[in-house]
PDB file of C-alpha atoms and ligand atoms in Angstrom:
ATOM      1  CA  UNK E  30       0.000   0.000   0.000  1.00  0.00           C
ATOM      2  CA  UNK E  31       1.340   3.441  -0.777  1.00  0.00           C
ATOM      3  CA  UNK E  32       2.656   4.885   2.492  1.00  0.00           C
ATOM      4  CA  UNK E  33       1.571   8.371   1.467  1.00  0.00           C
ATOM      5  CA  UNK E  34      -2.046   7.371   0.693  1.00  0.00           C
ATOM      6  CA  UNK E  35      -4.644   8.946   3.012  1.00  0.00           C
ATOM      7  CA  UNK E  36      -7.390   6.518   2.061  1.00  0.00           C
ATOM      8  CA  UNK E  37      -7.680   2.753   1.479  1.00  0.00           C
ATOM      9  CA  UNK E  38      -6.997   1.736  -2.105  1.00  0.00           C
ATOM     10  CA  UNK E  39      -9.365  -0.613  -3.923  1.00  0.00           C
ATOM     11  CA  UNK E  40      -7.673  -3.570  -5.588  1.00  0.00           C
ATOM     12  CA  UNK E  41      -8.865  -5.074  -8.882  1.00  0.00           C
ATOM     13  CA  UNK E  42     -10.021  -8.161  -7.004  1.00  0.00           C
ATOM     14  CA  UNK E  43     -12.193  -6.108  -4.630  1.00  0.00           C
ATOM     15  CA  UNK E  44     -13.563  -4.063  -7.525  1.00  0.00           C
ATOM     16  CA  UNK E  45     -14.586  -7.256  -9.339  1.00  0.00           C
ATOM     17  CA  UNK E  46     -16.295  -8.766  -6.315  1.00  0.00           C
ATOM     18  CA  UNK E  47     -18.254  -5.604  -5.526  1.00  0.00           C
ATOM     19  CA  UNK E  48     -21.638  -5.770  -7.353  1.00  0.00           C
ATOM     20  CA  UNK E  49     -20.565  -8.782  -9.381  1.00  0.00           C
ATOM     21  CA  UNK E  50     -23.828 -10.697  -9.215  1.00  0.00           C
ATOM     22  CA  UNK E  51     -26.286  -8.304 -10.904  1.00  0.00           C
ATOM     23  CA  UNK E  52     -23.793  -7.763 -13.671  1.00  0.00           C
ATOM     24  CA  UNK E  53     -22.799 -11.243 -14.625  1.00  0.00           C
ATOM     25  CA  UNK E  54     -25.344 -13.574 -12.948  1.00  0.00           C
ATOM     26  CA  UNK E  55     -22.596 -16.158 -12.562  1.00  0.00           C
ATOM     27  CA  UNK E  56     -21.185 -17.756  -9.466  1.00  0.00           C
ATOM     28  CA  UNK E  57     -17.548 -16.742  -9.455  1.00  0.00           C
ATOM     29  CA  UNK E  58     -16.420 -17.909 -12.873  1.00  0.00           C
ATOM     30  CA  UNK E  59     -16.449 -14.323 -14.119  1.00  0.00           C
ATOM     31  CA  UNK E  60     -14.177 -13.079 -11.338  1.00  0.00           C
ATOM     32  CA  UNK E  61     -11.919 -16.095 -11.779  1.00  0.00           C
ATOM     33  CA  UNK E  62     -11.525 -15.402 -15.507  1.00  0.00           C
ATOM     34  CA  UNK E  63     -10.662 -11.761 -14.802  1.00  0.00           C
ATOM     35  CA  UNK E  64      -8.258 -12.815 -12.056  1.00  0.00           C
ATOM     36  CA  UNK E  65      -6.466 -15.129 -14.472  1.00  0.00           C
ATOM     37  CA  UNK E  66      -6.253 -12.240 -16.969  1.00  0.00           C
ATOM     38  CA  UNK E  67      -4.785  -9.861 -14.397  1.00  0.00           C
ATOM     39  CA  UNK E  68      -2.273 -12.480 -13.244  1.00  0.00           C
ATOM     40  CA  UNK E  69      -1.170 -13.044 -16.857  1.00  0.00           C
ATOM     41  CA  UNK E  70      -0.759  -9.296 -17.332  1.00  0.00           C
ATOM     42  CA  UNK E  71       1.313  -9.013 -14.142  1.00  0.00           C
ATOM     43  CA  UNK E  72       3.599 -11.822 -15.344  1.00  0.00           C
ATOM     44  CA  UNK E  73       3.980 -10.344 -18.821  1.00  0.00           C
ATOM     45  CA  UNK E  74       4.602  -6.876 -17.374  1.00  0.00           C
ATOM     46  CA  UNK E  75       7.516  -8.229 -15.384  1.00  0.00           C
ATOM     47  CA  UNK E  76       9.098  -9.862 -18.434  1.00  0.00           C
ATOM     48  CA  UNK E  77       8.466  -6.867 -20.728  1.00  0.00           C
ATOM     49  CA  UNK E  78      10.384  -4.736 -18.239  1.00  0.00           C
ATOM     50  CA  UNK E  79      13.258  -7.241 -18.208  1.00  0.00           C
ATOM     51  CA  UNK E  80      13.140  -8.244 -21.866  1.00  0.00           C
ATOM     52  CA  UNK E  81      16.872  -7.640 -22.384  1.00  0.00           C
ATOM     53  CA  UNK E  82      17.808  -9.574 -19.260  1.00  0.00           C
ATOM     54  CA  UNK E  83      15.344 -12.456 -19.585  1.00  0.00           C
ATOM     55  CA  UNK E  84      16.600 -13.417 -23.073  1.00  0.00           C
ATOM     56  CA  UNK E  85      13.279 -12.470 -24.688  1.00  0.00           C
ATOM     57  CA  UNK E  86      14.704 -10.103 -27.273  1.00  0.00           C
ATOM     58  CA  UNK E  87      14.564 -11.103 -30.904  1.00  0.00           C
ATOM     59  CA  UNK E  88      12.378 -13.179 -33.178  1.00  0.00           C
ATOM     60  CA  UNK E  89      11.561 -16.763 -33.927  1.00  0.00           C
ATOM     61  CA  UNK E  90      11.543 -18.025 -37.474  1.00  0.00           C
ATOM     62  CA  UNK E  91       7.816 -18.821 -37.352  1.00  0.00           C
ATOM     63  CA  UNK E  92       5.019 -16.553 -38.599  1.00  0.00           C
ATOM     64  CA  UNK E  93       1.719 -16.102 -36.770  1.00  0.00           C
ATOM     65  CA  UNK E  94      -1.684 -16.546 -38.398  1.00  0.00           C
ATOM     66  CA  UNK E  95      -1.615 -12.927 -39.558  1.00  0.00           C
ATOM     67  CA  UNK E  96       1.681 -13.580 -41.336  1.00  0.00           C
ATOM     68  CA  UNK E  97       3.693 -11.510 -38.856  1.00  0.00           C
ATOM     69  CA  UNK E  98       7.100 -12.721 -37.655  1.00  0.00           C
ATOM     70  CA  UNK E  99       6.685 -13.957 -34.064  1.00  0.00           C
ATOM     71  CA  UNK E 100       8.891 -12.224 -31.521  1.00  0.00           C
ATOM     72  CA  UNK E 101      10.161 -14.359 -28.642  1.00  0.00           C
ATOM     73  CA  UNK E 102       7.988 -12.177 -26.419  1.00  0.00           C
ATOM     74  CA  UNK E 103       4.924 -13.032 -28.551  1.00  0.00           C
ATOM     75  CA  UNK E 104       5.590 -16.741 -27.972  1.00  0.00           C
ATOM     76  CA  UNK E 105       6.191 -16.232 -24.244  1.00  0.00           C
ATOM     77  CA  UNK E 106       3.115 -14.040 -23.670  1.00  0.00           C
ATOM     78  CA  UNK E 107       0.967 -16.429 -25.679  1.00  0.00           C
ATOM     79  CA  UNK E 108       2.161 -19.320 -23.516  1.00  0.00           C
ATOM     80  CA  UNK E 109       1.308 -17.369 -20.338  1.00  0.00           C
ATOM     81  CA  UNK E 110      -2.323 -16.869 -21.395  1.00  0.00           C
ATOM     82  CA  UNK E 111      -2.485 -20.349 -22.931  1.00  0.00           C
ATOM     83  CA  UNK E 112      -1.336 -22.056 -19.701  1.00  0.00           C
ATOM     84  CA  UNK E 113      -3.866 -20.031 -17.707  1.00  0.00           C
ATOM     85  CA  UNK E 114      -6.893 -20.812 -19.863  1.00  0.00           C
ATOM     86  CA  UNK E 115      -6.271 -23.935 -21.921  1.00  0.00           C
ATOM     87  CA  UNK E 116      -6.095 -26.026 -18.744  1.00  0.00           C
ATOM     88  CA  UNK E 117      -9.329 -24.653 -17.321  1.00  0.00           C
ATOM     89  CA  UNK E 118     -12.995 -25.393 -17.902  1.00  0.00           C
ATOM     90  CA  UNK E 119     -13.980 -21.747 -17.481  1.00  0.00           C
ATOM     91  CA  UNK E 120     -14.343 -21.049 -21.187  1.00  0.00           C
ATOM     92  CA  UNK E 121     -16.342 -22.404 -24.094  1.00  0.00           C
ATOM     93  CA  UNK E 122     -13.571 -21.179 -26.407  1.00  0.00           C
ATOM     94  CA  UNK E 123     -10.209 -19.415 -26.233  1.00  0.00           C
ATOM     95  CA  UNK E 124      -8.822 -17.478 -29.219  1.00  0.00           C
ATOM     96  CA  UNK E 125      -5.388 -15.887 -29.344  1.00  0.00           C
ATOM     97  CA  UNK E 126      -3.963 -13.675 -32.061  1.00  0.00           C
ATOM     98  CA  UNK E 127      -0.877 -15.863 -31.927  1.00  0.00           C
ATOM     99  CA  UNK E 128      -2.776 -19.157 -32.333  1.00  0.00           C
ATOM    100  CA  UNK E 129      -3.680 -20.397 -35.810  1.00  0.00           C
ATOM    101  CA  UNK E 130      -6.978 -21.860 -34.582  1.00  0.00           C
ATOM    102  CA  UNK E 131      -9.539 -21.452 -31.828  1.00  0.00           C
ATOM    103  CA  UNK E 132      -9.247 -23.770 -28.792  1.00  0.00           C
ATOM    104  CA  UNK E 133     -12.608 -25.191 -27.720  1.00  0.00           C
ATOM    105  CA  UNK E 134     -12.625 -26.157 -24.054  1.00  0.00           C
ATOM    106  CA  UNK E 135     -15.996 -26.636 -22.325  1.00  0.00           C
ATOM    107  CA  UNK E 136     -19.321 -26.843 -24.145  1.00  0.00           C
ATOM    108  CA  UNK E 137     -21.153 -26.067 -20.880  1.00  0.00           C
ATOM    109  CA  UNK E 138     -19.460 -22.668 -20.507  1.00  0.00           C
ATOM    110  CA  UNK E 139     -20.968 -19.625 -22.182  1.00  0.00           C
ATOM    111  CA  UNK E 140     -17.754 -17.545 -22.244  1.00  0.00           C
ATOM    112  CA  UNK E 141     -15.478 -16.954 -25.224  1.00  0.00           C
ATOM    113  CA  UNK E 142     -12.207 -15.141 -24.507  1.00  0.00           C
ATOM    114  CA  UNK E 143     -10.116 -13.429 -27.179  1.00  0.00           C
ATOM    115  CA  UNK E 144      -6.581 -12.348 -26.332  1.00  0.00           C
ATOM    116  CA  UNK E 145      -3.909 -10.359 -28.149  1.00  0.00           C
ATOM    117  CA  UNK E 146      -1.068 -11.436 -25.859  1.00  0.00           C
ATOM    118  CA  UNK E 147       1.357  -8.700 -26.891  1.00  0.00           C
ATOM    119  CA  UNK E 148       0.227  -5.876 -29.142  1.00  0.00           C
ATOM    120  CA  UNK E 149       3.278  -3.976 -30.378  1.00  0.00           C
ATOM    121  CA  UNK E 150       5.904  -6.657 -29.714  1.00  0.00           C
ATOM    122  CA  UNK E 151       8.212  -4.947 -32.230  1.00  0.00           C
ATOM    123  CA  UNK E 152       8.130  -1.845 -30.040  1.00  0.00           C
ATOM    124  CA  UNK E 153       8.883  -3.845 -26.895  1.00  0.00           C
ATOM    125  CA  UNK E 154      12.231  -4.885 -28.445  1.00  0.00           C
ATOM    126  CA  UNK E 155      13.374  -1.267 -27.926  1.00  0.00           C
ATOM    127  CA  UNK E 156      11.492  -0.692 -24.667  1.00  0.00           C
ATOM    128  CA  UNK E 157       8.652   1.311 -26.235  1.00  0.00           C
ATOM    129  CA  UNK E 158       5.044   0.771 -25.072  1.00  0.00           C
ATOM    130  CA  UNK E 159       3.258  -2.501 -25.751  1.00  0.00           C
ATOM    131  CA  UNK E 160       0.110  -4.068 -24.359  1.00  0.00           C
ATOM    132  CA  UNK E 161      -2.215  -7.050 -23.990  1.00  0.00           C
ATOM    133  CA  UNK E 162      -5.829  -6.833 -25.166  1.00  0.00           C
ATOM    134  CA  UNK E 163      -8.640  -9.001 -23.748  1.00  0.00           C
ATOM    135  CA  UNK E 164     -12.269  -9.390 -24.692  1.00  0.00           C
ATOM    136  CA  UNK E 165     -14.837 -11.669 -23.030  1.00  0.00           C
ATOM    137  CA  UNK E 166     -17.836 -12.585 -25.179  1.00  0.00           C
ATOM    138  CA  UNK E 167     -21.000 -14.518 -24.302  1.00  0.00           C
ATOM    139  CA  UNK E 168     -21.672 -17.373 -26.696  1.00  0.00           C
ATOM    140  CA  UNK E 169     -24.683 -16.783 -28.983  1.00  0.00           C
ATOM    141  CA  UNK E 170     -26.876 -19.266 -30.855  1.00  0.00           C
ATOM    142  CA  UNK E 171     -25.674 -17.946 -34.227  1.00  0.00           C
ATOM    143  CA  UNK E 172     -22.020 -18.258 -33.165  1.00  0.00           C
ATOM    144  CA  UNK E 173     -21.365 -14.623 -34.040  1.00  0.00           C
ATOM    145  CA  UNK E 174     -19.070 -12.186 -32.221  1.00  0.00           C
ATOM    146  CA  UNK E 175     -20.106  -8.533 -32.005  1.00  0.00           C
ATOM    147  CA  UNK E 176     -20.011  -5.727 -29.465  1.00  0.00           C
ATOM    148  CA  UNK E 177     -23.555  -6.814 -28.573  1.00  0.00           C
ATOM    149  CA  UNK E 178     -22.364 -10.010 -26.906  1.00  0.00           C
ATOM    150  CA  UNK E 179     -19.261  -8.589 -25.240  1.00  0.00           C
ATOM    151  CA  UNK E 180     -19.453  -8.927 -21.442  1.00  0.00           C
ATOM    152  CA  UNK E 181     -16.251  -6.975 -20.779  1.00  0.00           C
ATOM    153  CA  UNK E 182     -13.132  -5.810 -22.607  1.00  0.00           C
ATOM    154  CA  UNK E 183      -9.930  -4.061 -21.717  1.00  0.00           C
ATOM    155  CA  UNK E 184      -6.216  -3.922 -22.023  1.00  0.00           C
ATOM    156  CA  UNK E 185      -3.025  -3.851 -20.040  1.00  0.00           C
ATOM    157  CA  UNK E 186      -0.572  -1.166 -21.177  1.00  0.00           C
ATOM    158  CA  UNK E 187       3.113  -1.806 -20.472  1.00  0.00           C
ATOM    159  CA  UNK E 188       4.548   1.715 -20.494  1.00  0.00           C
ATOM    160  CA  UNK E 189       6.021   4.052 -17.890  1.00  0.00           C
ATOM    161  CA  UNK E 190       3.425   2.396 -15.661  1.00  0.00           C
ATOM    162  CA  UNK E 191       1.556  -0.882 -16.032  1.00  0.00           C
ATOM    163  CA  UNK E 192      -2.050   0.215 -16.534  1.00  0.00           C
ATOM    164  CA  UNK E 193      -5.102  -2.051 -16.629  1.00  0.00           C
ATOM    165  CA  UNK E 194      -8.279  -0.691 -18.191  1.00  0.00           C
ATOM    166  CA  UNK E 195     -11.456  -2.675 -17.494  1.00  0.00           C
ATOM    167  CA  UNK E 196     -14.809  -1.887 -19.152  1.00  0.00           C
ATOM    168  CA  UNK E 197     -18.047  -3.849 -18.771  1.00  0.00           C
ATOM    169  CA  UNK E 198     -21.660  -3.039 -19.606  1.00  0.00           C
ATOM    170  CA  UNK E 199     -22.109  -0.747 -16.614  1.00  0.00           C
ATOM    171  CA  UNK E 200     -18.695   0.148 -15.213  1.00  0.00           C
ATOM    172  CA  UNK E 201     -15.267   1.299 -16.348  1.00  0.00           C
ATOM    173  CA  UNK E 202     -12.128   1.554 -14.274  1.00  0.00           C
ATOM    174  CA  UNK E 203      -8.421   2.171 -14.601  1.00  0.00           C
ATOM    175  CA  UNK E 204      -5.933   0.387 -12.354  1.00  0.00           C
ATOM    176  CA  UNK E 205      -2.200   0.909 -11.798  1.00  0.00           C
ATOM    177  CA  UNK E 206       0.134  -1.935 -10.904  1.00  0.00           C
ATOM    178  CA  UNK E 207       1.787  -1.226  -7.560  1.00  0.00           C
ATOM    179  CA  UNK E 208       5.268  -2.767  -7.727  1.00  0.00           C
ATOM    180  CA  UNK E 209       5.531  -2.798  -3.918  1.00  0.00           C
ATOM    181  CA  UNK E 210       2.532  -5.121  -3.392  1.00  0.00           C
ATOM    182  CA  UNK E 211       2.048  -6.609  -6.876  1.00  0.00           C
ATOM    183  CA  UNK E 212      -1.579  -5.443  -6.823  1.00  0.00           C
ATOM    184  CA  UNK E 213      -3.529  -3.470  -9.405  1.00  0.00           C
ATOM    185  CA  UNK E 214      -5.083  -0.572  -7.473  1.00  0.00           C
ATOM    186  CA  UNK E 215      -7.976   1.574  -8.647  1.00  0.00           C
ATOM    187  CA  UNK E 216      -6.822   4.944 -10.007  1.00  0.00           C
ATOM    188  CA  UNK E 217      -9.888   6.194 -11.901  1.00  0.00           C
ATOM    189  CA  UNK E 218     -13.525   5.069 -12.252  1.00  0.00           C
ATOM    190  CA  UNK E 219     -16.378   5.773 -14.702  1.00  0.00           C
ATOM    191  CA  UNK E 220     -14.078   7.073 -17.417  1.00  0.00           C
ATOM    192  CA  UNK E 221     -15.511   9.337 -20.094  1.00  0.00           C
ATOM    193  CA  UNK E 222     -13.815  10.125 -23.394  1.00  0.00           C
ATOM    194  CA  UNK E 223     -13.454  13.917 -23.830  1.00  0.00           C
ATOM    195  CA  UNK E 224     -15.918  15.177 -26.470  1.00  0.00           C
ATOM    196  CA  UNK E 225     -13.022  16.805 -28.305  1.00  0.00           C
ATOM    197  CA  UNK E 226      -9.255  16.326 -28.390  1.00  0.00           C
ATOM    198  CA  UNK E 227      -6.189  17.991 -29.877  1.00  0.00           C
ATOM    199  CA  UNK E 228      -4.456  15.023 -31.551  1.00  0.00           C
ATOM    200  CA  UNK E 229      -4.991  12.745 -34.507  1.00  0.00           C
ATOM    201  CA  UNK E 230      -3.228   9.394 -34.708  1.00  0.00           C
ATOM    202  CA  UNK E 231      -2.488   7.653 -38.019  1.00  0.00           C
ATOM    203  CA  UNK E 232       0.522   6.271 -39.883  1.00  0.00           C
ATOM    204  CA  UNK E 233       0.828   8.997 -42.508  1.00  0.00           C
ATOM    205  CA  UNK E 234       3.570   7.055 -44.329  1.00  0.00           C
ATOM    206  CA  UNK E 235       0.688   5.510 -46.286  1.00  0.00           C
ATOM    207  CA  UNK E 236      -0.885   8.874 -47.188  1.00  0.00           C
ATOM    208  CA  UNK E 237      -0.304   8.397 -50.933  1.00  0.00           C
ATOM    209  CA  UNK E 238      -2.355   5.181 -50.761  1.00  0.00           C
ATOM    210  CA  UNK E 239      -5.205   6.729 -48.767  1.00  0.00           C
ATOM    211  CA  UNK E 240      -8.592   7.201 -50.385  1.00  0.00           C
ATOM    212  CA  UNK E 241      -9.546  10.827 -51.081  1.00  0.00           C
ATOM    213  CA  UNK E 242     -12.108  10.896 -48.252  1.00  0.00           C
ATOM    214  CA  UNK E 243      -9.387  10.055 -45.715  1.00  0.00           C
ATOM    215  CA  UNK E 244      -6.927  12.526 -47.238  1.00  0.00           C
ATOM    216  CA  UNK E 245      -9.563  15.275 -47.076  1.00  0.00           C
ATOM    217  CA  UNK E 246     -10.338  14.382 -43.481  1.00  0.00           C
ATOM    218  CA  UNK E 247      -6.702  14.594 -42.390  1.00  0.00           C
ATOM    219  CA  UNK E 248      -6.254  17.938 -44.169  1.00  0.00           C
ATOM    220  CA  UNK E 249      -9.303  19.269 -42.308  1.00  0.00           C
ATOM    221  CA  UNK E 250      -7.726  18.257 -38.978  1.00  0.00           C
ATOM    222  CA  UNK E 251      -4.408  19.883 -39.950  1.00  0.00           C
ATOM    223  CA  UNK E 252      -6.149  23.105 -40.914  1.00  0.00           C
ATOM    224  CA  UNK E 253      -7.608  23.107 -37.391  1.00  0.00           C
ATOM    225  CA  UNK E 254      -4.082  22.795 -35.949  1.00  0.00           C
ATOM    226  CA  UNK E 255      -4.416  19.240 -34.581  1.00  0.00           C
ATOM    227  CA  UNK E 256      -1.155  17.567 -33.568  1.00  0.00           C
ATOM    228  CA  UNK E 257      -0.061  14.182 -34.890  1.00  0.00           C
ATOM    229  CA  UNK E 258       0.672  11.581 -32.197  1.00  0.00           C
ATOM    230  CA  UNK E 259       1.468   8.017 -33.318  1.00  0.00           C
ATOM    231  CA  UNK E 260       3.220   5.437 -31.100  1.00  0.00           C
ATOM    232  CA  UNK E 261       2.628   2.537 -33.464  1.00  0.00           C
ATOM    233  CA  UNK E 262       1.190   0.351 -30.693  1.00  0.00           C
ATOM    234  CA  UNK E 263      -2.613   0.280 -30.822  1.00  0.00           C
ATOM    235  CA  UNK E 264      -2.986  -0.051 -27.038  1.00  0.00           C
ATOM    236  CA  UNK E 265      -0.807   3.040 -26.471  1.00  0.00           C
ATOM    237  CA  UNK E 266      -2.466   5.136 -29.173  1.00  0.00           C
ATOM    238  CA  UNK E 267      -5.933   4.169 -27.953  1.00  0.00           C
ATOM    239  CA  UNK E 268      -4.987   4.781 -24.293  1.00  0.00           C
ATOM    240  CA  UNK E 269      -3.995   8.351 -25.146  1.00  0.00           C
ATOM    241  CA  UNK E 270      -7.215   8.809 -27.158  1.00  0.00           C
ATOM    242  CA  UNK E 271      -9.328   7.468 -24.264  1.00  0.00           C
ATOM    243  CA  UNK E 272      -7.728   9.779 -21.699  1.00  0.00           C
ATOM    244  CA  UNK E 273      -7.176  12.916 -23.814  1.00  0.00           C
ATOM    245  CA  UNK E 274      -9.642  12.583 -26.692  1.00  0.00           C
ATOM    246  CA  UNK E 275      -8.851  12.985 -30.370  1.00  0.00           C
ATOM    247  CA  UNK E 276      -9.023  10.362 -33.113  1.00  0.00           C
ATOM    248  CA  UNK E 277      -7.143   7.216 -34.139  1.00  0.00           C
ATOM    249  CA  UNK E 278      -7.546   5.731 -37.583  1.00  0.00           C
ATOM    250  CA  UNK E 279      -6.192   2.806 -39.540  1.00  0.00           C
ATOM    251  CA  UNK E 280      -8.212   2.910 -42.764  1.00  0.00           C
ATOM    252  CA  UNK E 281      -8.322   0.678 -45.802  1.00  0.00           C
ATOM    253  CA  UNK E 282      -5.909   1.958 -48.438  1.00  0.00           C
ATOM    254  CA  UNK E 283      -5.747   1.439 -52.215  1.00  0.00           C
ATOM    255  CA  UNK E 284      -2.947  -1.107 -51.779  1.00  0.00           C
ATOM    256  CA  UNK E 285      -4.206  -2.620 -48.497  1.00  0.00           C
ATOM    257  CA  UNK E 286      -7.935  -3.233 -48.895  1.00  0.00           C
ATOM    258  CA  UNK E 287      -8.219  -5.726 -46.044  1.00  0.00           C
ATOM    259  CA  UNK E 288      -6.905  -3.376 -43.348  1.00  0.00           C
ATOM    260  CA  UNK E 289      -4.248  -4.071 -40.702  1.00  0.00           C
ATOM    261  CA  UNK E 290      -6.102  -4.323 -37.402  1.00  0.00           C
ATOM    262  CA  UNK E 291      -7.737  -7.622 -36.390  1.00  0.00           C
ATOM    263  CA  UNK E 292     -11.492  -7.699 -35.962  1.00  0.00           C
ATOM    264  CA  UNK E 293     -11.721 -10.181 -33.084  1.00  0.00           C
ATOM    265  CA  UNK E 294      -8.599  -9.206 -31.153  1.00  0.00           C
ATOM    266  CA  UNK E 295      -8.479  -5.408 -31.665  1.00  0.00           C
ATOM    267  CA  UNK E 296     -11.457  -3.819 -33.449  1.00  0.00           C
ATOM    268  CA  UNK E 297     -14.380  -5.358 -31.543  1.00  0.00           C
ATOM    269  CA  UNK E 298     -12.800  -4.897 -28.069  1.00  0.00           C
ATOM    270  CA  UNK E 299     -11.879  -1.271 -28.755  1.00  0.00           C
ATOM    271  CA  UNK E 300     -15.241  -0.593 -30.425  1.00  0.00           C
ATOM    272  CA  UNK E 301     -16.916  -1.813 -27.210  1.00  0.00           C
ATOM    273  CA  UNK E 302     -14.570   0.233 -24.994  1.00  0.00           C
ATOM    274  CA  UNK E 303     -14.839   3.481 -26.976  1.00  0.00           C
ATOM    275  CA  UNK E 304     -18.631   3.273 -27.276  1.00  0.00           C
ATOM    276  CA  UNK E 305     -19.018   2.528 -23.558  1.00  0.00           C
ATOM    277  CA  UNK E 306     -16.784   5.490 -22.672  1.00  0.00           C
ATOM    278  CA  UNK E 307     -18.848   7.948 -24.732  1.00  0.00           C
ATOM    279  CA  UNK E 308     -16.728   8.053 -27.884  1.00  0.00           C
ATOM    280  CA  UNK E 309     -17.589   7.085 -31.454  1.00  0.00           C
ATOM    281  CA  UNK E 310     -16.372   4.346 -33.822  1.00  0.00           C
ATOM    282  CA  UNK E 311     -16.404   3.899 -37.589  1.00  0.00           C
ATOM    283  CA  UNK E 312     -15.578   0.444 -38.948  1.00  0.00           C
ATOM    284  CA  UNK E 313     -16.969  -1.987 -41.495  1.00  0.00           C
ATOM    285  CA  UNK E 314     -16.373  -4.798 -38.945  1.00  0.00           C
ATOM    286  CA  UNK E 315     -19.319  -4.944 -36.554  1.00  0.00           C
ATOM    287  CA  UNK E 316     -19.967  -8.692 -36.517  1.00  0.00           C
ATOM    288  CA  UNK E 317     -17.918 -11.791 -37.311  1.00  0.00           C
ATOM    289  CA  UNK E 318     -18.465 -15.543 -37.185  1.00  0.00           C
ATOM    290  CA  UNK E 319     -16.486 -17.444 -34.554  1.00  0.00           C
ATOM    291  CA  UNK E 320     -14.626 -19.814 -36.858  1.00  0.00           C
ATOM    292  CA  UNK E 321     -11.054 -20.699 -37.735  1.00  0.00           C
ATOM    293  CA  UNK E 322     -11.677 -19.279 -41.202  1.00  0.00           C
ATOM    294  CA  UNK E 323     -12.596 -15.803 -39.948  1.00  0.00           C
ATOM    295  CA  UNK E 324     -10.929 -15.464 -36.525  1.00  0.00           C
ATOM    296  CA  UNK E 325      -7.932 -13.609 -37.999  1.00  0.00           C
ATOM    297  CA  UNK E 326      -9.877 -11.336 -40.323  1.00  0.00           C
ATOM    298  CA  UNK E 327      -8.817  -7.679 -40.478  1.00  0.00           C
ATOM    299  CA  UNK E 328     -10.708  -4.476 -41.242  1.00  0.00           C
ATOM    300  CA  UNK E 329     -10.662  -0.690 -41.157  1.00  0.00           C
ATOM    301  CA  UNK E 330     -10.964   1.167 -37.853  1.00  0.00           C
ATOM    302  CA  UNK E 331     -11.491   4.768 -36.743  1.00  0.00           C
ATOM    303  CA  UNK E 332     -12.322   5.686 -33.153  1.00  0.00           C
ATOM    304  CA  UNK E 333     -12.200   8.596 -30.742  1.00  0.00           C
ATOM    305  CA  UNK E 334     -14.031  11.698 -29.604  1.00  0.00           C
ATOM    306  CA  UNK E 335     -17.459  12.521 -30.998  1.00  0.00           C
ATOM    307  CA  UNK E 336     -16.292  15.905 -32.311  1.00  0.00           C
ATOM    308  CA  UNK E 337     -13.440  14.469 -34.374  1.00  0.00           C
ATOM    309  CA  UNK E 338     -15.503  11.559 -35.673  1.00  0.00           C
ATOM    310  CA  UNK E 339     -18.268  13.953 -36.735  1.00  0.00           C
ATOM    311  CA  UNK E 340     -15.775  15.866 -38.888  1.00  0.00           C
ATOM    312  CA  UNK E 341     -15.432  12.774 -41.089  1.00  0.00           C
TER     313      UNK E 341
HETATM  314  P1  LIG Z 430       1.865   0.231 -38.754  1.00  0.00           P
HETATM  315  C1  LIG Z 430       1.233  -3.384 -34.072  1.00  0.00           C
HETATM  316  O1  LIG Z 430       1.962  -4.217 -34.941  1.00  0.00           O
HETATM  317  C2  LIG Z 430      -0.126  -3.145 -34.702  1.00  0.00           C
HETATM  318  O2  LIG Z 430      -0.802  -4.341 -34.893  1.00  0.00           O
HETATM  319  C3  LIG Z 430      -0.944  -2.208 -33.830  1.00  0.00           C
HETATM  320  O3  LIG Z 430      -0.591  -2.298 -32.492  1.00  0.00           O
HETATM  321  C4  LIG Z 430      -0.604  -0.845 -34.410  1.00  0.00           C
HETATM  322  O4  LIG Z 430      -1.669   0.084 -34.242  1.00  0.00           O
HETATM  323  C5  LIG Z 430      -0.362  -1.142 -35.883  1.00  0.00           C
HETATM  324  O5  LIG Z 430       0.050  -2.512 -35.952  1.00  0.00           O
HETATM  325  C6  LIG Z 430       0.736  -0.280 -36.446  1.00  0.00           C
HETATM  326  O6  LIG Z 430       0.807  -0.574 -37.826  1.00  0.00           O
HETATM  327  O7  LIG Z 430       1.489  -0.180 -40.161  1.00  0.00           O
HETATM  328  O8  LIG Z 430       1.618   1.709 -38.505  1.00  0.00           O
HETATM  329  O9  LIG Z 430       3.237  -0.194 -38.313  1.00  0.00           O
END
């Protein structure tokens, strides 16, 4: 506990247990799933911070399902989440961005968990921000995934602090990892995206491939003196957008008409988060079938403050 704190801090565990029942109508499995997620994030945070010492720098020769070279940290982080969930009966299905296929576990469970174990692993090689993204869906009869059947979503940002954002249908909360106790403690509750920001976030290296509508949009923002902020890690760029407002976009381009961001692991979780926090989202990916054929599909994504999205 912080010696200087005047008041008792609320841990993530306490936060989950408070008012759990009305929200999830389950006996404990929900909190257990979220506890496993937080424990995985704590473990990964420790290794991200010691990547050069724990021999996790560098890449394997294998490619993941999205065709990206797998960093050693990708493999490690994927094994951390895999060990936590593939040996449990808590989930109907477990999908990881680093796994080729979906792992089906317990037909009597109604939970589907999607994980991006390390978003921005390239950045972590040089100690720049990275993150883990989680999204818990309720199984539906038509086997579809959409923001409508998301129970909760969030991320863990590994940056100058280790920050856990949790958003469910009725609550949102930001936690900071306290290195002294190893607990995530509540830092902010009921987050609300600012209606307007000062930054736009896009990789402008592709500007010549952008469609005219996107080029026009970016010029409009520049004329209004917006600043460009782009980390190159989705979790970091979205964390800034959530706290300070503004807009992030990764559009289709003339040479990349499938997009870069993954629907299941990035677009649906962040669509849920941004909408719940009072922001706005534009994407062609609102629903996707839970199947090995579609689980790694990509799409376009734009999200942020209402004001900036309404300029589009
Ligand atoms: P680009 C990281 O590899 C990632 O998947 C997201 O975290 C990030 O927003 C995007 O790719 C960056 O892509 O093409 O700008 O390097």
